[in-house]
Amino acid sequence: MPSLRDAVRGRILFGGDYNPEQWPEEVWGDDVRLMKEAGVNSVTLGVFSWAKIEPRPGAREFGWLDRLMDLMHGHGIGVVLATPTASPPPWMGARHPETLPRAEDGSIIWYGSRQQFCPSSPVYRRYAAALTEDLAARYAGHPALTMWHINNEYCTHCWCDETAAHFRRWLRERYGTLDALNEAWGTAFWSQRYDTWTEILPPRKAQYMKNPAQVLDFKRFTSDALLECYTAERDIVARHTPDIPVTTNFMPLWSGQDAWAWSAEEDVVSVDIYPDPRDPWGGQYNAMIADMTRSQAAGPWALMEQAAGSVNWRPVNQPKPEGLNRLWSLQSVARGADAVCYFQWRQSRQGAEKFHSGMLGHAGEHGRAFRETRRLGAELAAIGPAVSGAGVDAGVAVLHDWDAWWAGAQEGSPSALLDYAEVIRHWHRALWENGTATDFARPGADLGRYPVVVVPHLYLLDDAAIDNLVAYVRGGGRLVCGFFSGVADRDDRIRPGGMDARLRELFGIGVLHEWWPLEADEAVECDGFRGTLWSEELEAAEDAEVLATYRDGELAGLPAVLRKGRATYVSTLPEPAALRSLLGDVVREAGLGPVLAGLPEGVEAVRRGELLFLLHHRREMVTVAVPGAHEDLLTGRTVVDRIALGRYGAAVLRSTAP
Ligand code: GAL
């Protein structure tokens, strides 16, 4: 099977989405000149080119793309070629309105933007397949082609009649009989029993709260329906070019796609990351998405898009300050990226994204964006041969699962403030601040190679996952589990006792009486720390050790954190410093150290293969102790025992000790 290695060939891919159809052809020459100057070795072509290639149904205009493919090849720039199926042209919606998605309330999502297709529409799928077929046939064997990029950020949702029919087929496959479906959905509640399959609908706009099991299945179905669109196109291109790797770019920590299931269908796992440059924890966010994507890829991954400067979809869009783009790019490489790419090469002058930055901004080749692009290109070229393909070893796994996310994010839950992604981020931050190398894993994965596993919050755990966790601890693993976990089974049925009995036994929880979510501005005092967001009225079993109790409020005197052997349960969300110290203790007990001890605040150390990356997330000058002699691959200089890092500074060190 082809892999990222085939596209990368010992370098780091550097480049981005290139949309030359927005520019007169005389600009293309300028583009390649500047790309060469900046060390760009890869461009992604065609992402939104459907209307250009197929201006009317069945037409094919490939001449411009032929010229571009040749131009890129002539300059030694590889092409990640996209199937342009994310944005059907207006003719499709005008002639085939049934391809347009319908919202929950039945209203039509019109063309005039992008991504307006119903994933279940046979007409859309037919046109997409035909175009993909011709694109693949035409460019199979073209020497510029390095990778296929299917569609773009699959994210559409649709509630139309075609979707309803498709949803029913999916449900029949899953449940076999209506009785099984009625049972799984708990339709005895509120008189929701289905008497025939045709009565079943996607969960459309309703009078009051919807059936949560139906909503959960619809999320599973939507991820699967989109995945069918992806695999259909993937199979076409793979038939024409079995040696060219295939990817589709994920959105980061995005609830719409089960990325574990999707990544199993990709040769290359790629993601788009847009941390907020104003967020003081933007670096941690970038690290978390990198860790997650590397885990999905089980090795090197591709950063398919990021912004050189500002985005244009936050309420206020400031650019990245000088140096931050470089720092976060090197951070992605440290955490396993073998491709550092952008949306987009040249900033648009027209259209909805004309205020979104590019590697080459409106200021042109004398602007800061391009100056920074050039510098980064040279640096990635310098470190590429040493880093490309290398692995990152982690001793801790954070468990993350879409079923649990989907099931937990429902109406009528104990707290609307509980945000799954934020909880994951809070726990990852504690590990990141401790300098602990961290992977992500799904709850059913083989966890044996991780001395420590943490579960920030998995509301739904199926039986196999629970057995897996119990076996992991029995086999010597250390498990730390956050609140409101193991509550529901695979059908979102609450487990007897409010939490699975095997897990209560594992953690030494005698009785789980009640959940006590907290208000946004509320905190609960515990021994030595404050808990936020959530608390639980628990009774410890006799064989449990209570590590911390609640100190105030209704739960005063009851256990907040308890532990039995190697299994620890945390019934609240400890403030960051407290979670950091709790996880730090467990990680130390497991014999795992930080990547590098004694780092100044704000400096991150990551080991990738034989290289040590030092990444400074703050602005003041610091000195980092790095015992021994090293070569800094970014500067070519020798570093002995210590190195000074300035604002957003970075070093990539290779030991030169004999
Ligand atoms: C991504 C998308 C790109 C561009 C970018 C802007 O979601 O794939 O096409 O829109 O966002 O940040």
XYZ file of C-alpha atoms and ligand atoms in Angstrom:
670
model
C 0.000 0.000 0.000
C 1.298 3.465 -0.815
C 1.981 5.802 2.110
C 3.033 9.313 2.934
C 6.625 8.185 2.573
C 6.057 7.771 -1.181
C 4.994 11.381 -1.559
C 7.541 12.804 0.839
C 10.654 10.922 -0.273
C 12.921 11.944 2.558
C 11.814 15.574 2.709
C 9.091 17.516 4.401
C 6.373 18.509 1.997
C 6.030 22.261 2.018
C 3.403 24.170 0.116
C -0.318 24.571 0.090
C -3.608 24.851 -1.704
C -2.962 26.565 -4.990
C -5.959 28.046 -6.764
C -4.495 29.393 -10.016
C -7.895 29.391 -11.687
C -8.520 32.583 -9.729
C -5.671 34.315 -11.548
C -4.732 35.198 -15.131
C -2.177 32.761 -16.516
C 0.583 35.358 -16.534
C 0.530 35.232 -12.746
C 1.359 31.518 -12.802
C 4.919 32.172 -13.887
C 5.362 34.542 -10.995
C 3.898 31.914 -8.702
C 6.414 29.242 -9.641
C 9.295 31.688 -9.414
C 8.286 32.595 -5.868
C 7.491 29.010 -4.959
C 10.998 28.011 -5.936
C 12.398 30.911 -3.969
C 10.442 29.785 -0.911
C 11.351 26.111 -1.164
C 7.796 25.049 -1.966
C 7.894 21.441 -3.151
C 4.187 20.606 -3.177
C 0.942 22.278 -4.222
C -2.598 21.057 -3.889
C -4.494 21.690 -7.090
C -8.126 21.506 -7.964
C -9.818 21.567 -4.567
C -12.583 23.887 -5.752
C -12.221 23.519 -9.517
C -15.355 21.604 -10.408
C -16.994 24.440 -12.348
C -13.742 25.154 -14.155
C -13.289 21.552 -15.279
C -16.962 20.801 -15.905
C -18.540 24.171 -16.720
C -21.716 22.435 -17.872
C -22.888 18.862 -17.326
C -20.573 16.369 -18.965
C -18.139 18.970 -20.364
C -14.431 18.497 -19.650
C -11.952 21.336 -19.711
C -8.619 19.944 -18.685
C -6.331 22.103 -20.815
C -5.569 24.618 -18.072
C -4.892 21.808 -15.599
C -2.644 20.039 -18.102
C -0.607 23.225 -18.398
C -0.386 23.565 -14.628
C 0.605 19.957 -14.041
C 3.361 20.347 -16.622
C 4.416 23.687 -15.195
C 4.723 22.206 -11.725
C 6.612 19.195 -12.965
C 8.925 21.397 -14.980
C 9.877 23.167 -11.768
C 10.201 20.062 -9.628
C 7.066 20.798 -7.619
C 4.842 17.830 -6.815
C 1.078 18.012 -7.074
C -1.430 16.793 -4.536
C -4.360 16.548 -6.905
C -7.805 17.072 -5.450
C -11.055 15.646 -6.694
C -13.047 18.874 -6.848
C -16.203 17.303 -5.474
C -16.583 19.480 -2.382
C -18.191 22.311 -4.280
C -20.617 21.333 -7.026
C -21.176 24.052 -9.641
C -24.441 26.005 -9.696
C -25.689 23.949 -12.665
C -25.932 20.910 -10.439
C -28.221 22.571 -7.914
C -30.198 24.342 -10.626
C -30.799 21.212 -12.708
C -30.907 18.725 -9.885
C -32.311 20.474 -6.833
C -32.492 17.112 -5.070
C -28.690 17.213 -4.735
C -28.995 20.242 -2.459
C -28.962 19.429 1.242
C -31.962 20.130 3.440
C -31.562 21.452 6.955
C -33.333 19.947 9.960
C -36.320 22.200 9.370
C -36.613 21.115 5.739
C -35.235 24.342 4.301
C -32.878 24.074 1.330
C -29.169 24.828 1.617
C -28.620 26.671 -1.664
C -25.609 27.006 -3.896
C -23.688 30.264 -3.797
C -21.178 29.129 -1.185
C -19.602 25.657 -1.143
C -20.168 22.090 0.078
C -23.862 22.147 -0.901
C -24.360 18.490 -1.653
C -26.430 15.784 -0.057
C -24.075 12.870 0.683
C -26.876 10.412 -0.011
C -27.829 11.864 -3.378
C -27.296 9.310 -6.177
C -27.174 12.163 -8.699
C -24.392 13.954 -6.839
C -22.527 10.690 -6.411
C -22.881 9.864 -10.096
C -21.493 13.192 -11.253
C -18.705 13.050 -8.658
C -17.703 9.549 -9.730
C -17.723 10.413 -13.437
C -15.525 13.443 -12.910
C -13.173 11.545 -10.611
C -12.898 8.779 -13.199
C -11.881 11.194 -15.955
C -9.526 13.145 -13.714
C -7.797 9.972 -12.554
C -7.565 8.561 -16.090
C -6.091 11.786 -17.397
C -3.420 12.322 -14.750
C -2.518 8.723 -13.901
C 1.124 8.499 -14.813
C 1.681 12.258 -14.827
C 5.079 12.725 -13.213
C 3.905 15.672 -11.067
C 1.230 13.640 -9.286
C 2.314 12.710 -5.751
C -0.920 12.256 -3.828
C -4.693 12.283 -4.225
C -6.738 14.637 -2.064
C -10.359 13.487 -2.088
C -12.978 16.222 -1.679
C -12.259 18.699 1.127
C -13.192 18.632 4.803
C -16.224 16.369 4.448
C -18.719 18.070 6.708
C -22.155 18.278 5.132
C -25.252 17.139 6.944
C -28.589 16.576 5.278
C -32.089 15.711 6.464
C -33.808 15.295 3.050
C -36.023 12.451 1.831
C -33.157 10.755 -0.010
C -31.201 10.875 3.231
C -34.194 9.406 5.062
C -34.287 6.433 2.679
C -30.539 5.950 3.026
C -30.767 6.240 6.836
C -33.419 3.492 6.848
C -31.179 1.200 4.793
C -28.369 1.855 7.258
C -30.653 1.126 10.203
C -31.924 -2.108 8.673
C -28.347 -3.222 8.311
C -27.595 -2.344 11.920
C -30.721 -3.685 13.596
C -32.224 -6.230 11.220
C -35.689 -5.901 12.703
C -37.911 -3.036 13.716
C -38.303 -4.611 17.140
C -34.568 -4.405 17.667
C -34.589 -0.770 16.554
C -37.508 0.115 18.827
C -35.699 -1.553 21.697
C -32.390 0.187 20.989
C -34.028 3.590 20.622
C -36.205 3.166 23.708
C -39.279 4.159 21.714
C -41.579 3.078 24.540
C -40.798 6.576 25.820
C -43.180 9.328 24.600
C -45.098 6.977 22.312
C -42.358 6.902 19.691
C -42.803 3.291 18.609
C -42.229 2.712 14.871
C -44.633 0.376 13.172
C -43.068 0.368 9.705
C -39.612 1.273 8.412
C -41.015 4.019 6.215
C -42.119 5.982 9.264
C -38.517 6.456 10.330
C -36.956 9.819 9.561
C -33.699 11.556 10.194
C -34.150 13.518 13.422
C -35.823 16.582 11.923
C -36.883 19.743 13.686
C -39.343 18.711 16.352
C -41.595 20.165 19.016
C -39.392 19.328 21.977
C -36.346 17.202 22.733
C -35.587 14.498 20.208
C -34.950 10.826 20.839
C -31.247 10.768 21.832
C -30.601 7.258 20.508
C -32.052 8.262 17.144
C -29.858 11.354 17.107
C -26.831 9.229 18.003
C -27.549 6.787 15.186
C -28.038 9.658 12.775
C -24.582 10.989 13.659
C -23.100 7.534 13.135
C -24.978 7.253 9.864
C -23.898 10.680 8.597
C -20.245 9.876 9.242
C -20.712 6.588 7.380
C -22.620 8.185 4.490
C -19.840 10.713 3.963
C -17.296 7.933 4.251
C -19.066 6.113 1.409
C -18.630 9.235 -0.733
C -14.940 9.240 0.133
C -14.325 5.531 -0.475
C -16.182 5.643 -3.796
C -13.795 8.302 -5.105
C -10.791 6.712 -3.428
C -11.493 3.406 -5.129
C -11.645 5.104 -8.506
C -8.326 6.906 -8.167
C -6.673 3.850 -6.582
C -7.726 1.742 -9.568
C -5.940 4.144 -11.919
C -2.906 4.790 -9.725
C -2.374 1.989 -7.205
C 0.980 3.447 -6.164
C -0.179 6.959 -5.389
C -1.321 7.549 -1.778
C -4.809 8.873 -1.096
C -5.978 11.232 1.628
C -8.821 13.500 2.596
C -8.214 16.402 4.947
C -9.910 16.253 8.351
C -11.044 19.160 10.385
C -9.402 19.047 13.784
C -11.320 17.449 16.651
C -14.432 17.718 14.537
C -17.532 15.935 15.673
C -18.951 15.208 12.207
C -16.650 12.354 11.210
C -15.439 9.383 13.200
C -11.809 9.988 12.319
C -10.713 6.611 13.737
C -12.916 4.831 11.221
C -11.986 7.223 8.429
C -8.259 7.088 8.912
C -8.358 3.318 8.486
C -9.503 4.030 4.909
C -6.694 6.453 4.079
C -3.122 5.936 2.937
C -2.225 9.297 4.439
C -3.997 10.898 7.370
C -4.123 14.654 6.989
C -5.672 17.476 8.946
C -6.212 21.232 8.820
C -5.226 23.127 11.973
C -6.118 26.726 12.705
C -5.168 27.569 16.284
C -6.245 31.011 17.401
C -3.117 33.191 17.458
C -4.654 35.188 20.336
C -5.204 32.086 22.443
C -2.427 31.760 25.025
C -2.970 27.985 24.780
C -2.913 27.915 20.990
C 0.366 25.977 21.079
C -1.199 23.310 23.259
C -4.156 23.068 20.878
C -1.775 22.606 17.969
C 0.093 19.931 19.940
C -3.125 18.126 20.807
C -4.345 17.980 17.206
C -0.904 16.845 16.116
C -0.910 14.067 18.734
C -4.392 13.025 17.722
C -3.626 12.973 14.012
C -0.351 11.103 14.503
C -2.259 8.510 16.509
C -4.884 8.168 13.788
C -2.106 7.799 11.241
C -0.127 5.446 13.480
C 2.936 7.355 12.274
C 3.786 10.430 10.209
C 0.873 12.572 9.067
C 0.250 15.562 6.846
C -0.612 19.055 7.990
C -2.685 19.807 4.914
C -3.785 23.304 5.837
C -2.896 26.030 8.279
C -2.866 29.813 8.002
C 0.297 31.782 7.372
C -1.299 34.742 9.124
C -4.919 35.457 9.893
C -8.053 33.484 9.118
C -11.259 35.332 8.261
C -13.864 33.343 10.129
C -13.398 34.415 13.732
C -15.209 37.546 14.911
C -11.877 39.393 15.066
C -9.020 38.085 12.913
C -5.547 39.153 13.844
C -2.547 37.780 11.969
C -0.030 35.502 13.597
C 2.674 37.674 15.104
C 6.111 37.282 13.561
C 7.613 33.896 14.361
C 4.452 32.122 15.454
C 3.762 30.471 12.118
C 7.287 29.054 12.137
C 7.013 27.903 15.744
C 3.722 26.074 15.273
C 4.911 24.563 11.995
C 8.036 23.174 13.651
C 5.874 21.970 16.519
C 3.744 19.988 14.070
C 6.887 18.478 12.573
C 8.177 17.634 16.050
C 4.928 15.810 16.691
C 5.061 13.740 13.550
C 4.062 15.890 10.569
C 5.924 15.132 7.345
C 4.003 17.794 5.445
C 3.560 21.456 6.363
C 1.021 22.983 4.032
C -1.285 25.954 3.984
C -4.541 27.295 2.875
C -3.391 28.855 0.619
C -0.400 29.743 -1.540
C -1.505 33.144 -2.892
C -4.055 35.188 -0.995
C -7.242 35.683 -3.030
C -8.331 39.085 -4.263
C -11.943 38.096 -4.636
C -14.436 35.805 -3.022
C -15.349 34.988 0.548
C -11.774 34.358 1.645
C -10.009 37.446 0.328
C -9.209 38.472 3.906
C -7.762 35.038 4.718
C -3.980 35.080 4.710
C -1.803 33.252 2.199
C 1.839 32.197 2.122
C 2.102 35.024 -0.361
C -0.134 37.746 1.019
C -1.594 40.879 -0.531
C 1.689 42.604 0.343
C 3.409 40.314 -2.174
C 6.987 39.138 -2.164
C 8.127 42.013 0.039
C 5.515 41.343 2.705
C 6.181 39.698 6.027
C 4.075 36.647 5.195
C 6.277 35.764 2.239
C 9.468 36.571 4.111
C 8.428 34.111 6.818
C 7.356 31.562 4.212
C 10.800 31.717 2.654
C 12.567 31.278 5.938
C 10.443 28.321 6.962
C 10.875 26.659 3.569
C 14.650 26.819 3.946
C 14.519 25.457 7.476
C 12.225 22.578 6.595
C 14.547 21.693 3.742
C 17.447 21.647 6.212
C 15.799 19.345 8.731
C 13.781 17.231 6.289
C 16.256 14.432 5.604
C 16.874 13.873 9.328
C 13.284 14.037 10.467
C 11.092 12.726 7.669
C 9.570 9.341 8.449
C 10.783 9.267 12.057
C 8.430 8.257 14.851
C 7.416 9.837 18.146
C 7.276 7.555 21.193
C 4.640 8.196 23.815
C 4.054 6.413 27.109
C 0.614 7.859 27.771
C -2.560 7.411 25.759
C -5.594 9.666 26.029
C -8.759 7.820 25.090
C -11.058 9.567 22.681
C -14.121 8.274 20.920
C -16.747 9.723 18.606
C -19.603 7.534 19.823
C -19.044 8.832 23.339
C -18.829 12.411 22.095
C -21.983 12.113 20.007
C -23.980 10.373 22.697
C -22.876 12.791 25.397
C -23.656 15.929 23.404
C -27.399 15.588 23.731
C -30.278 17.742 24.863
C -31.668 16.995 28.270
C -28.355 15.983 29.831
C -27.354 16.951 33.381
C -25.372 19.939 32.076
C -25.385 21.878 28.859
C -22.006 23.294 29.908
C -20.258 19.979 29.458
C -18.251 20.372 26.260
C -16.516 17.124 25.312
C -13.801 18.752 23.219
C -12.996 21.235 25.975
C -12.661 18.459 28.548
C -10.285 16.532 26.277
C -8.309 19.689 25.788
C -8.123 20.378 29.526
C -6.655 16.917 30.197
C -4.254 17.055 27.284
C -3.078 20.436 28.492
C -2.067 18.939 31.856
C 0.076 16.334 30.085
C 1.475 18.893 27.666
C 2.464 21.265 30.443
C 4.202 18.395 32.186
C 6.162 17.674 29.022
C 4.720 14.168 28.804
C 4.711 12.580 25.354
C 1.133 11.615 24.626
C -0.779 9.613 22.050
C -4.501 9.281 21.580
C -6.244 5.937 21.295
C -9.744 4.607 20.951
C -11.226 2.801 23.932
C -11.144 -0.600 22.266
C -7.511 -0.310 21.120
C -4.666 -2.483 22.309
C -3.369 -0.348 25.178
C -0.700 -2.727 26.407
C 2.237 -0.613 25.242
C 1.170 2.416 27.303
C 2.213 2.467 30.972
C -0.501 5.098 31.567
C -3.931 5.548 29.991
C -6.216 8.473 30.736
C -9.915 8.843 30.031
C -10.870 12.512 30.289
C -14.577 11.768 29.851
C -16.243 8.945 27.928
C -19.951 9.004 28.676
C -20.633 6.023 26.442
C -18.483 2.904 26.596
C -19.555 -0.334 25.019
C -18.976 -3.662 26.719
C -15.866 -4.491 24.737
C -14.285 -1.161 25.687
C -15.047 -1.689 29.357
C -13.575 -5.183 29.271
C -10.554 -3.710 27.536
C -10.017 -1.129 30.296
C -10.448 -3.684 33.061
C -7.996 -6.052 31.346
C -5.551 -3.194 30.857
C -5.421 -2.457 34.588
C -5.271 -6.159 35.498
C -2.383 -6.484 33.103
C -0.400 -3.836 35.010
C -1.534 -0.590 33.365
C -2.311 2.621 35.211
C -5.677 4.134 34.375
C -6.909 7.597 35.337
C -10.550 8.225 34.498
C -12.524 11.456 34.575
C -16.113 12.070 35.605
C -19.326 10.970 33.902
C -17.666 8.038 32.154
C -18.976 4.550 31.492
C -22.486 5.853 32.062
C -24.250 4.619 28.925
C -24.095 1.480 26.800
C -23.785 1.476 22.999
C -27.466 2.362 22.576
C -27.207 5.248 25.044
C -29.042 3.251 27.686
C -27.957 4.241 31.197
C -26.063 1.435 32.884
C -27.609 0.112 36.118
C -26.170 2.097 39.006
C -25.419 5.099 36.750
C -22.007 3.718 35.821
C -20.976 0.325 34.603
C -20.570 -2.109 37.521
C -17.207 -3.401 36.245
C -15.853 0.131 36.262
C -17.257 0.930 39.709
C -15.542 -2.196 40.970
C -12.319 -1.233 39.168
C -12.142 2.237 40.755
C -13.547 1.289 44.142
C -16.778 3.223 43.790
C -19.377 1.765 46.174
C -22.403 3.791 45.122
C -22.773 6.598 42.606
C -25.711 8.471 44.104
C -26.073 11.571 41.931
C -24.321 13.788 39.405
C -23.872 17.379 40.542
C -22.868 19.549 37.588
C -21.604 23.023 38.463
C -22.543 26.415 37.092
C -20.108 28.258 34.830
C -18.909 30.508 37.639
C -19.040 27.828 40.319
C -16.153 25.856 41.780
C -16.059 23.285 44.514
C -13.263 23.148 47.075
C -11.560 19.787 47.326
C -8.542 18.785 49.402
C -5.760 20.853 47.925
C -7.540 22.069 44.777
C -10.728 23.396 43.253
C -12.975 21.419 40.970
C -15.027 22.978 38.204
C -17.801 22.020 35.786
C -18.849 18.809 37.505
C -18.971 16.925 40.786
C -20.431 13.616 41.869
C -22.032 12.246 45.002
C -20.039 9.065 45.465
C -19.544 6.532 48.171
C -16.191 4.802 48.228
C -16.054 1.033 48.422
C -14.205 -0.392 51.405
C -11.158 -1.299 49.389
C -10.802 2.158 47.829
C -8.334 4.795 48.868
C -9.772 8.317 48.932
C -7.124 10.665 47.537
C -9.163 13.851 47.944
C -12.563 14.726 49.356
C -14.966 17.543 48.591
C -14.568 20.262 51.185
C -17.608 22.443 50.788
C -21.189 22.482 49.607
C -23.571 19.588 49.559
C -20.855 17.016 48.937
C -18.508 18.067 51.777
C -16.718 15.030 53.166
C -17.455 12.772 50.205
C -14.728 11.433 47.903
C -13.709 13.631 44.967
C -10.776 11.514 43.773
C -10.452 7.888 44.656
C -8.217 5.090 43.735
C -8.008 1.367 43.923
C -4.632 -0.103 43.062
C -3.593 1.328 39.714
C -7.030 2.727 38.813
C -7.863 6.324 39.735
C -11.228 8.060 39.336
C -11.572 11.838 39.271
C -15.182 12.908 39.797
C -14.695 16.596 38.985
C -12.629 18.685 36.583
C -9.629 19.752 38.676
C -8.245 23.201 37.932
C -5.265 22.973 35.565
C -2.456 22.970 38.132
C -4.168 20.256 40.161
C -4.793 17.988 37.208
C -1.228 18.565 36.140
C 0.091 17.428 39.482
C -2.297 14.471 39.724
C -1.322 13.184 36.283
C 2.322 14.022 36.932
C 2.287 11.717 39.977
C 0.791 8.825 38.043
C 3.184 9.282 35.149
C 6.143 9.334 37.548
C 4.913 6.233 39.362
C 4.814 4.505 36.002
C 8.482 5.363 35.565
C 7.928 7.847 32.746
C 9.800 11.110 32.804
C 9.312 14.313 30.874
C 11.111 14.490 27.547
C 13.587 16.944 29.072
C 13.713 17.923 32.741
C 14.131 21.438 34.084
C 12.627 23.366 31.184
C 11.778 27.041 31.647
C 8.034 27.782 31.633
C 6.703 27.986 28.122
C 9.364 25.804 26.543
C 8.254 22.517 25.046
C 10.612 19.634 24.317
C 9.644 16.867 21.906
C 11.711 13.959 20.741
C 11.173 12.709 17.225
C 13.483 9.928 16.145
C 17.020 11.020 16.987
C 16.093 14.700 17.133
C 15.200 16.879 20.081
C 12.914 19.784 19.244
C 12.874 22.762 21.609
C 9.957 25.107 21.094
C 9.575 28.351 22.992
C 5.979 29.551 23.202
C 6.687 32.869 24.884
C 8.415 36.104 24.035
C 11.084 36.614 26.666
C 14.618 35.291 26.245
C 15.247 31.997 28.060
C 18.132 29.600 28.446
C 17.476 25.887 28.175
C 19.833 23.324 29.658
C 20.542 20.533 27.180
C 23.396 18.474 28.570
C 25.943 17.341 25.997
C 27.021 18.453 22.564
C 24.520 18.842 19.746
C 24.152 20.242 16.299
C 21.223 22.620 15.805
C 19.939 21.609 12.384
C 18.158 24.925 11.949
C 21.353 26.964 12.190
C 24.109 24.419 11.658
C 25.685 25.632 14.898
C 27.083 23.514 17.689
C 25.241 23.686 20.996
C 26.975 22.600 24.187
C 25.014 22.128 27.409
C 22.697 25.116 26.947
C 20.947 27.121 24.321
C 19.294 30.538 24.404
C 15.872 30.875 22.805
C 14.295 34.219 22.019
C 10.717 35.113 21.194
C 8.961 32.042 19.695
C 12.389 30.512 19.294
C 13.049 26.942 18.230
C 15.948 24.529 17.917
C 16.198 21.099 16.359
C 19.078 19.319 18.041
C 20.960 16.214 17.047
C 23.402 14.856 19.548
C 26.979 14.901 18.331
C 28.275 12.999 21.338
C 30.206 9.925 20.300
C -10.625 25.190 5.522
C -10.908 24.882 4.077
C -10.195 25.824 3.152
C -10.343 27.235 3.629
C -9.829 27.335 5.032
C -9.904 28.722 5.605
O -11.674 24.772 6.298
O -10.577 23.559 3.774
O -10.715 25.679 1.863
O -11.677 27.597 3.568
O -10.585 26.514 5.857
O -9.448 28.767 6.934
